[in-house]
Every structure is written in C-alpha cells, then in structure tokens.
mmCIF file of C-alpha atoms in Angstrom:
data_model
loop_
_atom_site.group_PDB
_atom_site.id
_atom_site.type_symbol
_atom_site.label_atom_id
_atom_site.label_comp_id
_atom_site.label_asym_id
_atom_site.label_seq_id
_atom_site.Cartn_x
_atom_site.Cartn_y
_atom_site.Cartn_z
ATOM 1 C CA MET A 1 54.941 110.228 95.259
ATOM 2 C CA ASN A 2 53.893 113.635 94.279
ATOM 3 C CA GLY A 3 54.269 116.952 96.039
ATOM 4 C CA ASP A 4 50.978 116.801 97.481
ATOM 5 C CA ASP A 5 51.131 113.661 99.595
ATOM 6 C CA ALA A 6 54.112 113.275 101.850
ATOM 7 C CA LEU A 7 53.666 109.447 102.782
ATOM 8 C CA PRO A 8 55.146 106.675 100.571
ATOM 9 C CA SER A 9 52.864 104.476 98.650
ATOM 10 C CA PRO A 10 51.334 101.027 100.207
ATOM 11 C CA GLU A 11 53.383 99.244 97.566
ATOM 12 C CA TYR A 12 56.637 100.865 98.388
ATOM 13 C CA LEU A 13 55.920 100.022 102.227
ATOM 14 C CA GLU A 14 55.144 96.463 101.697
ATOM 15 C CA HIS A 15 58.189 95.910 99.627
ATOM 16 C CA LYS A 16 60.395 97.460 102.462
ATOM 17 C CA LEU A 17 58.413 95.236 105.169
ATOM 18 C CA GLU A 18 59.208 92.239 103.226
ATOM 19 C CA GLU A 19 63.048 93.174 103.178
ATOM 20 C CA LEU A 20 62.903 93.763 106.575
ATOM 21 C CA GLU A 21 61.334 90.572 107.609
ATOM 22 C CA PHE A 22 63.720 88.734 105.566
ATOM 23 C CA ALA A 23 66.635 90.365 107.220
ATOM 24 C CA ILE A 24 65.035 89.338 110.547
ATOM 25 C CA ARG A 25 64.708 85.650 109.488
ATOM 26 C CA ARG A 26 68.428 85.557 108.395
ATOM 27 C CA GLU A 27 69.675 87.027 111.490
ATOM 28 C CA GLU A 28 67.574 84.768 113.442
ATOM 29 C CA ALA A 29 68.914 81.550 111.623
ATOM 30 C CA THR A 30 72.614 82.565 112.032
ATOM 31 C CA TYR A 31 71.589 83.111 115.946
ATOM 32 C CA LYS A 32 70.160 79.897 116.366
ATOM 33 C CA ARG A 33 72.918 78.179 114.316
ATOM 34 C CA GLY A 34 75.741 79.709 116.874
ATOM 35 C CA LEU A 35 79.288 80.212 116.491
ATOM 36 C CA GLY A 36 81.283 77.018 115.780
ATOM 37 C CA GLU A 37 84.845 76.180 115.945
ATOM 38 C CA VAL A 38 87.257 77.191 113.066
ATOM 39 C CA ASP A 39 90.547 75.708 112.450
ATOM 40 C CA SER A 40 92.157 79.140 111.811
ATOM 41 C CA SER A 41 90.956 82.757 111.821
ATOM 42 C CA LYS A 42 92.175 85.904 110.351
ATOM 43 C CA TYR A 43 92.427 89.226 112.187
ATOM 44 C CA LEU A 44 94.176 92.328 110.613
ATOM 45 C CA GLY A 45 96.039 90.435 108.121
ATOM 46 C CA ALA A 46 97.481 87.726 110.525
ATOM 47 C CA ARG A 47 96.346 84.339 110.423
ATOM 48 C CA SER A 48 96.357 82.456 113.812
ATOM 49 C CA LEU A 49 95.644 79.070 114.847
ATOM 50 C CA PRO A 50 94.120 77.547 118.040
ATOM 51 C CA ASP A 51 97.348 75.921 119.460
ATOM 52 C CA GLY A 52 99.172 79.271 119.022
ATOM 53 C CA GLN A 53 101.394 78.204 116.160
ATOM 54 C CA SER A 54 102.115 80.763 113.417
ATOM 55 C CA LYS A 55 102.661 78.114 110.224
ATOM 56 C CA ASP A 56 99.349 79.351 108.480
ATOM 57 C CA ASP A 57 100.531 83.052 109.085
ATOM 58 C CA ILE A 58 103.770 82.417 107.888
ATOM 59 C CA ILE A 59 102.613 80.358 104.757
ATOM 60 C CA SER A 60 100.173 83.193 103.918
ATOM 61 C CA ARG A 61 102.807 85.893 104.364
ATOM 62 C CA ILE A 62 105.283 84.158 102.125
ATOM 63 C CA ASP A 63 102.361 83.540 99.358
ATOM 64 C CA ALA A 64 101.383 87.203 99.699
ATOM 65 C CA ALA A 65 105.180 88.032 99.288
ATOM 66 C CA ARG A 66 105.521 85.643 96.351
ATOM 67 C CA ARG A 67 102.673 87.547 94.517
ATOM 68 C CA VAL A 68 104.254 90.873 95.009
ATOM 69 C CA PHE A 69 107.502 89.683 93.825
ATOM 70 C CA SER A 70 106.104 87.969 90.717
ATOM 71 C CA SER A 71 104.161 91.143 89.867
ATOM 72 C CA LEU A 72 107.410 92.993 89.577
ATOM 73 C CA TRP A 73 109.145 90.168 87.576
ATOM 74 C CA LYS A 74 109.085 91.681 84.099
ATOM 75 C CA TYR A 75 108.899 95.553 85.097
ATOM 76 C CA LEU A 76 111.826 95.171 87.606
ATOM 77 C CA TRP A 77 113.716 91.928 88.344
ATOM 78 C CA THR A 78 114.455 90.855 84.796
ATOM 79 C CA ARG A 79 115.648 94.440 83.558
ATOM 80 C CA ARG A 80 119.480 94.680 83.282
ATOM 81 C CA ASP A 81 119.328 98.594 83.128
ATOM 82 C CA ILE A 82 118.211 98.829 86.586
ATOM 83 C CA SER A 83 120.843 99.003 89.229
ATOM 84 C CA ILE A 84 121.161 96.198 91.845
ATOM 85 C CA SER A 85 120.898 98.875 94.655
ATOM 86 C CA THR A 86 117.658 99.984 93.290
ATOM 87 C CA LYS A 87 116.396 96.608 92.960
ATOM 88 C CA ILE A 88 117.168 95.853 96.454
ATOM 89 C CA GLY A 89 115.482 98.965 97.705
ATOM 90 C CA VAL A 90 112.457 97.773 96.200
ATOM 91 C CA TYR A 91 112.901 94.371 97.430
ATOM 92 C CA ARG A 92 113.137 95.574 100.899
ATOM 93 C CA ALA A 93 110.052 98.104 100.570
ATOM 94 C CA SER A 94 107.689 95.653 98.837
ATOM 95 C CA VAL A 95 108.528 92.076 99.185
ATOM 96 C CA ARG A 96 110.198 92.233 102.520
ATOM 97 C CA SER A 97 107.713 94.469 104.108
ATOM 98 C CA VAL A 98 104.816 92.255 103.072
ATOM 99 C CA ILE A 99 106.640 89.024 104.493
ATOM 100 C CA LEU A 100 107.544 90.590 107.802
ATOM 101 C CA TYR A 101 104.086 92.210 108.782
ATOM 102 C CA GLY A 102 103.221 90.855 111.978
ATOM 103 C CA CYS A 103 106.283 88.977 112.388
ATOM 104 C CA GLU A 104 107.013 90.246 115.761
ATOM 105 C CA CYS A 105 104.348 87.823 117.483
ATOM 106 C CA TRP A 106 105.444 84.640 115.706
ATOM 107 C CA ALA A 107 106.416 81.645 117.316
ATOM 108 C CA LEU A 108 108.932 80.289 115.062
ATOM 109 C CA ARG A 109 109.713 76.735 114.559
ATOM 110 C CA VAL A 110 112.838 75.617 112.761
ATOM 111 C CA GLU A 111 110.865 74.395 109.543
ATOM 112 C CA ASP A 112 109.234 77.853 109.453
ATOM 113 C CA GLU A 113 112.744 79.345 109.712
ATOM 114 C CA GLN A 114 113.753 77.248 106.833
ATOM 115 C CA LYS A 115 110.835 78.172 104.621
ATOM 116 C CA LEU A 116 111.366 81.958 105.020
ATOM 117 C CA GLU A 117 115.275 81.609 104.290
ATOM 118 C CA VAL A 118 114.396 79.303 101.353
ATOM 119 C CA PHE A 119 111.944 82.087 99.995
ATOM 120 C CA ASP A 120 114.263 84.898 100.875
ATOM 121 C CA HIS A 121 117.222 83.192 99.008
ATOM 122 C CA TYR A 122 115.064 82.490 95.966
ATOM 123 C CA CYS A 123 114.143 85.923 95.663
ATOM 124 C CA LEU A 124 117.750 87.464 95.947
ATOM 125 C CA ARG A 125 118.980 84.959 93.801
ATOM 126 C CA ASN A 126 116.363 85.951 91.113
ATOM 127 C CA VAL A 127 116.954 89.522 91.707
ATOM 128 C CA LEU A 128 120.767 88.845 90.754
ATOM 129 C CA GLN A 129 119.734 86.439 88.173
ATOM 130 C CA VAL A 130 121.809 83.851 89.665
ATOM 131 C CA LYS A 131 120.797 80.214 88.858
ATOM 132 C CA PHE A 132 120.844 77.592 91.439
ATOM 133 C CA THR A 133 123.142 75.425 89.142
ATOM 134 C CA ASP A 134 126.040 78.320 89.056
ATOM 135 C CA PHE A 135 127.231 76.911 92.588
ATOM 136 C CA VAL A 136 127.130 80.294 94.180
ATOM 137 C CA SER A 137 126.853 80.374 97.927
ATOM 138 C CA ASN A 138 123.901 82.470 99.831
ATOM 139 C CA GLU A 139 126.535 84.585 101.575
ATOM 140 C CA THR A 140 127.950 85.744 98.339
ATOM 141 C CA VAL A 141 124.485 86.365 96.845
ATOM 142 C CA ARG A 142 123.924 88.391 99.910
ATOM 143 C CA THR A 143 127.255 90.029 99.665
ATOM 144 C CA ARG A 144 126.383 90.879 96.040
ATOM 145 C CA CYS A 145 122.897 92.459 97.253
ATOM 146 C CA ASP A 146 124.368 95.232 99.349
ATOM 147 C CA ASN A 147 124.969 92.927 102.303
ATOM 148 C CA ILE A 148 121.127 92.793 103.054
ATOM 149 C CA ALA A 149 120.476 91.197 106.457
ATOM 150 C CA ARG A 150 119.100 87.374 106.864
ATOM 151 C CA ILE A 151 115.572 87.425 107.133
ATOM 152 C CA LEU A 152 115.782 85.788 110.594
ATOM 153 C CA GLN A 153 117.849 88.845 111.670
ATOM 154 C CA ALA A 154 115.304 91.166 110.222
ATOM 155 C CA ILE A 155 112.792 89.666 112.189
ATOM 156 C CA GLN A 156 114.824 89.822 115.396
ATOM 157 C CA GLU A 157 115.287 93.443 114.851
ATOM 158 C CA LYS A 158 111.430 94.163 114.484
ATOM 159 C CA ARG A 159 110.772 91.861 117.716
ATOM 160 C CA LEU A 160 113.355 94.248 119.641
ATOM 161 C CA LYS A 161 111.978 97.535 118.189
ATOM 162 C CA TRP A 162 108.434 96.252 119.392
ATOM 163 C CA PHE A 163 109.879 95.218 122.665
ATOM 164 C CA GLU A 164 111.383 98.872 122.932
ATOM 165 C CA ASN A 165 108.017 100.556 122.124
ATOM 166 C CA VAL A 166 106.389 98.324 124.729
ATOM 167 C CA LEU A 167 108.843 99.374 127.401
ATOM 168 C CA CYS A 168 108.029 102.994 126.527
ATOM 169 C CA ARG A 169 104.397 102.643 127.142
ATOM 170 C CA GLN A 170 102.605 103.742 130.393
ATOM 171 C CA PRO A 171 102.875 101.214 133.100
ATOM 172 C CA HIS A 172 99.034 100.593 133.331
ATOM 173 C CA GLU A 173 98.758 99.174 129.551
ATOM 174 C CA LEU A 174 98.096 95.640 129.116
ATOM 175 C CA SER A 175 101.150 94.828 127.082
ATOM 176 C CA VAL A 176 103.501 96.328 129.674
ATOM 177 C CA THR A 177 101.477 94.206 132.687
ATOM 178 C CA ALA A 178 101.860 91.111 130.586
ATOM 179 C CA LEU A 179 105.854 91.794 130.660
ATOM 180 C CA ASP A 180 105.759 92.068 134.480
ATOM 181 C CA LEU A 181 106.476 88.750 136.399
ATOM 182 C CA LYS A 182 104.736 90.161 139.610
ATOM 183 C CA PRO A 183 101.422 88.576 140.517
ATOM 184 C CA LEU A 184 98.404 90.765 140.747
ATOM 185 C CA PRO A 185 97.492 92.174 144.127
ATOM 186 C CA ASN A 186 94.347 89.823 144.684
ATOM 187 C CA TRP A 187 95.875 86.819 143.167
ATOM 188 C CA LYS A 188 96.632 83.981 145.529
ATOM 189 C CA ARG A 189 98.521 80.587 145.247
ATOM 190 C CA ARG A 190 96.122 77.583 144.981
ATOM 191 C CA SER A 191 96.636 75.233 147.789
ATOM 192 C CA ARG A 192 98.265 72.193 147.319
ATOM 193 C CA SER A 193 96.165 69.499 149.189
ATOM 194 C CA GLN A 194 97.701 66.128 149.650
ATOM 195 C CA PHE A 195 95.890 63.048 148.107
ATOM 196 C CA LYS A 196 94.717 60.374 150.967
ATOM 197 C CA THR A 197 96.039 57.086 150.110
#
C-alpha cells in the first residue's frame, strides 16, 4: 500500500478471508463435537475429580513441592554454612506454601494424610541431612527443625483461618449462605408418599 490508495490489496484481503474461514470451520467443528466428560479438571491450580475426592490435587501439589525442593538441593539443603533456622524459613516459604495451596477445601483420606506426612518428613530429614537408617524419630527431627508444626496441623490452621474469613463476610454471600443450615424461604419438603401394596 502506498500513500495514495487507502484500501489494502486484493491479495491481502483474500488471505485474511481464508484465515477467517479457517477459524470459523475450526470453531464449528469444536461446537459440533460438544463437550465431553473428563476424568479430572484443573481450575486455579487445583485439580478436582468428579467424585469430589482430592487425591489427584494432593498428588499434583506434592509433585510441585518436590520440584521446588529439588531445585534448591545444591544451593541450600546440602550446604553446611547456612543455619538450620534459615533453611527451615525457606522451607516454610517455598515448599510448604506450594504443597498447602488450596488445602482448605481438600477432602483428606487417611492415605492422603500419610502421603503428605511422608513427603514432609522426607524433606525435613534432607534439610537436616539425617538418613533414614540413623534411627532418629520424626519428632526428634521436628524438634531440631525449630519445632515446625506437622503438616496436618498446618492444614487444620489454614482451614480455621479460611473459616474465620468466611464468617467475617457479608451475610448475603454464597460462602456464608452455604454454612447456614436454615432452608431457603421458598423451599418445601418433598411429600413422602407411601407405596401401595
């Protein structure tokens, strides 16, 4: 295009028209296919299952925390010139915050709790450079780590903080309404009709 004519060339318009037609065909194909069912979905970093369990989310959080922990391996955890309190502070800020993201809404099972505890103990032992064959109890490891709380206790504290935040919200908000056990004003109990025999 030069300064005299303000319209684009016919070749350019034809190319843009082909791109638009291709995009429309792709959208139509997606629309015709429809939405299918999935085994799990990820929303805001949290993975959810159709049955309401949290095991996939917990596994993905542990994997993400493991990546963070291993990325700091040679720079922090194995160095002897850095104090234990500094290492624990970094552990709380980096690894624990990654693993506890979204834990307020987890439906924990016993095996999920065990996975979380095992990973937490693994990390703390590596921070202290205590081998599993040294016969040092987990409580001793926690005491040496500035009495860091158990991960299940940290989850409970985060849940209570979230509950406190919900209670401070306006009464018309959905999260507060969900906690209220009173039925809605227009709700009626279904009649219990007897079967005739």
